[in-house]
Structure formats: C-alpha cells, structure tokens
Amino acid sequence: TGNLIVAIRSLVPEIMIAGVDMSPTMTTIARKKLSSEPNVKVVLDDAVAYLHELPANSVEVIVMQNSLYAIADRDELWTEL
C-alpha cells in the first residue's frame, strides 16, 4: 500500500524508488497514496520478472516486506539478486 515507501522516503528523500507488487488492489492504493511523491514508481508485476527487466547493475538496494511467501521460484530470486 506504499507505507514502506513513505517510511524510506522520509529517511532518504532523494532516491528513486520502485514499489513492486502482484496485487492490483495494493498497487492502486499505493499509486493514490504516492501520486505526489517525486521519483516513485509503483509497478504491478512479479518481483523476479521486474528484476529481469532492469538493466544489469542498476539497483543498489532491495527491500522486501511480506513477499517471500509469494515468490514461487526463490532459487531464481537469489540468483537474480
């Protein structure tokens, strides 16, 4: 719902953040909550699939909250990270 993004932005406001969730409901709530936040993107996607779409070495930090249970192929996630 964007709560973690709000918390991170309060500590490091200048960074670019992409919030990725597989739930249309959660991404809709997050988009509404974060609509006025600069450098924030909310993406409806699988986290591993989204990582595959990014250029190599383009991510500095990954924060996951309440998500490991939903990742079917954890081995692929660890390889991608």
Coordinates of N, CA, C and O in Angstrom, one line a residue:
T1 N 0.8 -1.2 0.0 CA 0.0 0.0 0.0 C 0.8 1.3 0.0 O 0.3 2.4 0.0
G2 N 2.2 1.1 0.0 CA 3.0 2.3 -0.1 C 3.6 2.8 1.2 O 4.4 3.7 1.3
N3 N 3.2 2.1 2.3 CA 3.6 2.6 3.6 C 5.1 2.5 3.8 O 5.8 3.4 4.4
L4 N 5.7 1.4 3.3 CA 7.2 1.2 3.4 C 7.9 2.3 2.6 O 8.9 2.8 3.0
I5 N 7.4 2.6 1.4 CA 8.0 3.6 0.6 C 7.9 5.0 1.3 O 8.9 5.7 1.2
V6 N 6.8 5.3 1.9 CA 6.7 6.6 2.6 C 7.8 6.6 3.7 O 8.5 7.6 3.9
A7 N 8.0 5.5 4.4 CA 9.0 5.5 5.5 C 10.4 5.6 5.0 O 11.2 6.4 5.5
I8 N 10.7 4.9 3.9 CA 12.0 5.0 3.3 C 12.3 6.5 2.7 O 13.4 7.0 3.0
R9 N 11.3 7.0 2.1 CA 11.4 8.4 1.6 C 11.7 9.4 2.7 O 12.4 10.4 2.5
S10 N 11.1 9.2 3.8 CA 11.3 10.1 5.0 C 12.8 10.1 5.4 O 13.3 11.1 5.9
L11 N 13.5 9.0 5.2 CA 14.9 8.9 5.6 C 15.8 9.3 4.5 O 16.9 9.8 4.7
V12 N 15.5 8.9 3.2 CA 16.3 9.2 2.1 C 15.5 9.8 1.0 O 15.1 9.1 0.0
P13 N 15.1 11.0 1.0 CA 14.1 11.6 0.1 C 14.6 11.7 -1.3 O 13.8 11.9 -2.3
E14 N 15.9 11.7 -1.6 CA 16.4 12.0 -2.9 C 16.5 10.7 -3.8 O 16.9 10.9 -5.0
I15 N 16.3 9.6 -3.3 CA 16.5 8.4 -4.1 C 15.2 8.0 -5.0 O 14.1 8.5 -4.7
M16 N 15.5 7.3 -6.0 CA 14.4 6.7 -6.9 C 14.0 5.4 -6.3 O 14.8 4.6 -5.9
I17 N 12.7 5.2 -6.1 CA 12.1 4.0 -5.6 C 11.1 3.4 -6.5 O 10.2 4.1 -7.0
A18 N 11.2 2.1 -6.7 CA 10.1 1.4 -7.4 C 9.5 0.4 -6.5 O 10.2 -0.4 -5.9
G19 N 8.2 0.5 -6.3 CA 7.5 -0.4 -5.4 C 6.8 -1.4 -6.4 O 6.1 -1.1 -7.3
V20 N 7.1 -2.7 -6.1 CA 6.6 -3.8 -7.0 C 5.7 -4.7 -6.2 O 6.0 -5.1 -5.1
D21 N 4.5 -4.9 -6.7 CA 3.5 -5.8 -6.0 C 2.7 -6.5 -7.1 O 2.5 -6.0 -8.2
M22 N 2.3 -7.7 -6.7 CA 1.5 -8.6 -7.7 C 0.0 -8.3 -7.5 O -0.8 -8.9 -8.3
S23 N -0.4 -7.5 -6.5 CA -1.8 -7.3 -6.2 C -2.3 -6.0 -6.9 O -1.8 -4.9 -6.5
P24 N -3.3 -6.1 -7.8 CA -3.8 -4.8 -8.3 C -4.4 -3.9 -7.3 O -4.3 -2.7 -7.4
T25 N -5.0 -4.5 -6.2 CA -5.6 -3.6 -5.2 C -4.5 -2.9 -4.4 O -4.6 -1.7 -4.2
M26 N -3.4 -3.6 -4.1 CA -2.3 -2.9 -3.4 C -1.6 -1.9 -4.2 O -1.3 -0.8 -3.7
T27 N -1.4 -2.1 -5.5 CA -0.8 -1.1 -6.3 C -1.7 0.1 -6.5 O -1.2 1.2 -6.6
T28 N -3.0 -0.1 -6.6 CA -3.9 1.0 -6.8 C -3.8 1.9 -5.5 O -3.8 3.1 -5.6
I29 N -3.9 1.3 -4.4 CA -3.8 2.1 -3.1 C -2.5 2.8 -3.1 O -2.4 4.0 -2.7
A30 N -1.4 2.1 -3.4 CA -0.1 2.8 -3.3 C 0.1 3.9 -4.3 O 0.6 5.0 -4.0
R31 N -0.5 3.7 -5.5 CA -0.4 4.8 -6.5 C -1.1 6.0 -6.0 O -0.7 7.2 -6.2
K32 N -2.3 5.9 -5.4 CA -3.1 7.0 -4.9 C -2.3 7.7 -3.8 O -2.2 8.9 -3.7
K33 N -1.7 6.9 -2.9 CA -1.0 7.4 -1.7 C 0.3 8.2 -2.2 O 0.6 9.2 -1.6
L34 N 0.9 7.7 -3.2 CA 2.2 8.2 -3.6 C 2.2 9.1 -4.8 O 3.2 9.4 -5.4
S35 N 1.0 9.5 -5.3 CA 0.9 10.2 -6.6 C 1.7 11.5 -6.6 O 2.1 12.0 -7.6
S36 N 1.9 12.1 -5.4 CA 2.6 13.4 -5.4 C 4.1 13.3 -5.1 O 4.8 14.3 -5.0
E37 N 4.5 12.0 -4.9 CA 5.9 11.8 -4.5 C 6.8 11.8 -5.7 O 6.5 11.0 -6.7
P38 N 7.8 12.6 -5.8 CA 8.8 12.5 -6.9 C 9.6 11.3 -6.8 O 9.9 10.8 -5.8
N39 N 10.0 10.8 -8.0 CA 11.0 9.7 -8.1 C 10.4 8.4 -7.5 O 11.2 7.6 -6.9
V40 N 9.1 8.2 -7.5 CA 8.5 7.0 -7.0 C 7.7 6.4 -8.2 O 6.9 7.0 -8.8
K41 N 7.9 5.1 -8.4 CA 7.1 4.3 -9.4 C 6.5 3.1 -8.7 O 7.2 2.4 -8.0
V42 N 5.2 2.9 -9.0 CA 4.5 1.7 -8.4 C 4.2 0.8 -9.6 O 3.6 1.2 -10.6
V43 N 4.7 -0.5 -9.5 CA 4.6 -1.4 -10.6 C 3.8 -2.6 -10.2 O 4.0 -3.2 -9.2
L44 N 2.9 -3.0 -11.1 CA 2.1 -4.2 -10.9 C 2.8 -5.3 -11.7 O 2.8 -5.4 -12.9
D45 N 3.6 -6.2 -10.9 CA 4.4 -7.2 -11.6 C 4.9 -8.2 -10.5 O 4.8 -7.9 -9.3
D46 N 5.4 -9.3 -11.0 CA 6.1 -10.2 -10.1 C 7.5 -9.6 -9.9 O 8.1 -9.1 -10.8
A47 N 8.0 -9.7 -8.6 CA 9.3 -9.1 -8.3 C 10.4 -9.6 -9.1 O 11.3 -8.9 -9.6
V48 N 10.5 -10.9 -9.3 CA 11.6 -11.6 -10.1 C 11.5 -11.1 -11.6 O 12.5 -10.8 -12.2
A49 N 10.3 -11.1 -12.1 CA 10.1 -10.7 -13.5 C 10.5 -9.2 -13.7 O 11.2 -8.9 -14.6
Y50 N 10.2 -8.4 -12.7 CA 10.6 -7.0 -12.8 C 12.1 -6.8 -12.7 O 12.7 -6.0 -13.5
L51 N 12.8 -7.6 -11.9 CA 14.2 -7.5 -11.8 C 14.9 -7.9 -13.1 O 15.9 -7.3 -13.5
H52 N 14.3 -8.9 -13.8 CA 14.8 -9.3 -15.2 C 14.7 -8.1 -16.2 O 15.5 -8.1 -17.1
E53 N 13.7 -7.3 -16.0 CA 13.5 -6.2 -17.0 C 14.5 -5.0 -16.8 O 14.7 -4.2 -17.7
L54 N 15.2 -4.9 -15.6 CA 16.1 -3.8 -15.3 C 17.4 -4.1 -15.9 O 17.9 -5.2 -16.0
P55 N 18.1 -3.0 -16.2 CA 19.5 -3.1 -16.7 C 20.4 -3.7 -15.6 O 20.2 -3.5 -14.5
A56 N 21.4 -4.4 -16.0 CA 22.3 -5.0 -15.1 C 23.0 -3.9 -14.2 O 23.3 -2.8 -14.7
N57 N 23.1 -4.2 -13.0 CA 23.8 -3.4 -12.0 C 23.1 -2.0 -11.8 O 23.7 -1.0 -11.5
S58 N 21.8 -2.0 -12.0 CA 21.1 -0.7 -11.9 C 20.4 -0.5 -10.6 O 19.8 0.5 -10.3
V59 N 20.4 -1.5 -9.7 CA 19.8 -1.5 -8.4 C 20.8 -1.5 -7.3 O 21.7 -2.4 -7.3
E60 N 20.7 -0.6 -6.4 CA 21.7 -0.5 -5.3 C 21.1 -1.3 -4.1 O 21.9 -1.9 -3.3
V61 N 19.8 -1.2 -3.8 CA 19.3 -1.8 -2.6 C 17.9 -2.4 -2.9 O 17.1 -1.8 -3.7
I62 N 17.6 -3.5 -2.4 CA 16.3 -4.2 -2.5 C 15.8 -4.4 -1.1 O 16.5 -4.9 -0.2
V63 N 14.6 -3.9 -0.8 CA 13.9 -4.1 0.4 C 12.6 -4.9 0.1 O 11.8 -4.5 -0.7
M64 N 12.5 -6.0 0.9 CA 11.3 -6.8 0.7 C 10.5 -6.9 2.0 O 11.1 -7.1 3.0
Q65 N 9.2 -6.7 1.9 CA 8.3 -6.8 3.0 C 7.2 -7.7 2.7 O 6.5 -7.5 1.7
N66 N 7.0 -8.7 3.5 CA 5.8 -9.6 3.4 C 5.7 -10.2 1.9 O 4.6 -10.2 1.4
S67 N 6.8 -10.6 1.4 CA 6.8 -11.1 0.0 C 7.4 -12.4 -0.3 O 7.0 -13.0 -1.3
L68 N 8.3 -12.9 0.5 CA 8.9 -14.2 0.1 C 8.0 -15.3 0.0 O 8.2 -16.2 -0.9
Y69 N 6.9 -15.3 0.8 CA 5.9 -16.4 0.7 C 5.3 -16.5 -0.7 O 4.8 -17.5 -1.2
A70 N 5.2 -15.3 -1.4 CA 4.5 -15.3 -2.7 C 5.4 -15.5 -3.9 O 5.0 -15.6 -5.0
I71 N 6.7 -15.7 -3.7 CA 7.6 -16.0 -4.8 C 7.8 -17.4 -5.0 O 8.3 -18.2 -4.1
A72 N 7.3 -17.9 -6.1 CA 7.3 -19.3 -6.4 C 8.7 -19.9 -6.6 O 9.0 -21.0 -6.1
D73 N 9.6 -19.2 -7.3 CA 10.9 -19.7 -7.5 C 11.9 -18.9 -6.8 O 12.6 -18.0 -7.3
R74 N 12.1 -19.2 -5.5 CA 13.1 -18.5 -4.7 C 14.5 -18.7 -5.2 O 15.3 -17.7 -5.0
D75 N 14.8 -19.8 -5.7 CA 16.2 -20.0 -6.2 C 16.5 -19.0 -7.3 O 17.6 -18.5 -7.4
E76 N 15.5 -18.8 -8.2 CA 15.7 -17.8 -9.3 C 15.9 -16.4 -8.7 O 16.7 -15.6 -9.1
L77 N 15.2 -16.1 -7.6 CA 15.3 -14.8 -7.0 C 16.7 -14.6 -6.4 O 17.3 -13.6 -6.7
W78 N 17.2 -15.6 -5.7 CA 18.5 -15.5 -5.1 C 19.6 -15.3 -6.2 O 20.6 -14.6 -6.1
T79 N 19.4 -16.0 -7.3 CA 20.4 -15.9 -8.4 C 20.3 -14.5 -9.0 O 21.4 -14.0 -9.3
E80 N 19.1 -14.0 -9.2 CA 19.0 -12.7 -9.8 C 19.6 -11.6 -8.9 O 20.1 -10.6 -9.3
L81 N 19.4 -11.7 -7.6 CA 19.9 -10.8 -6.6 C 21.5 -10.8 -6.7 O 22.1 -9.8 -6.5

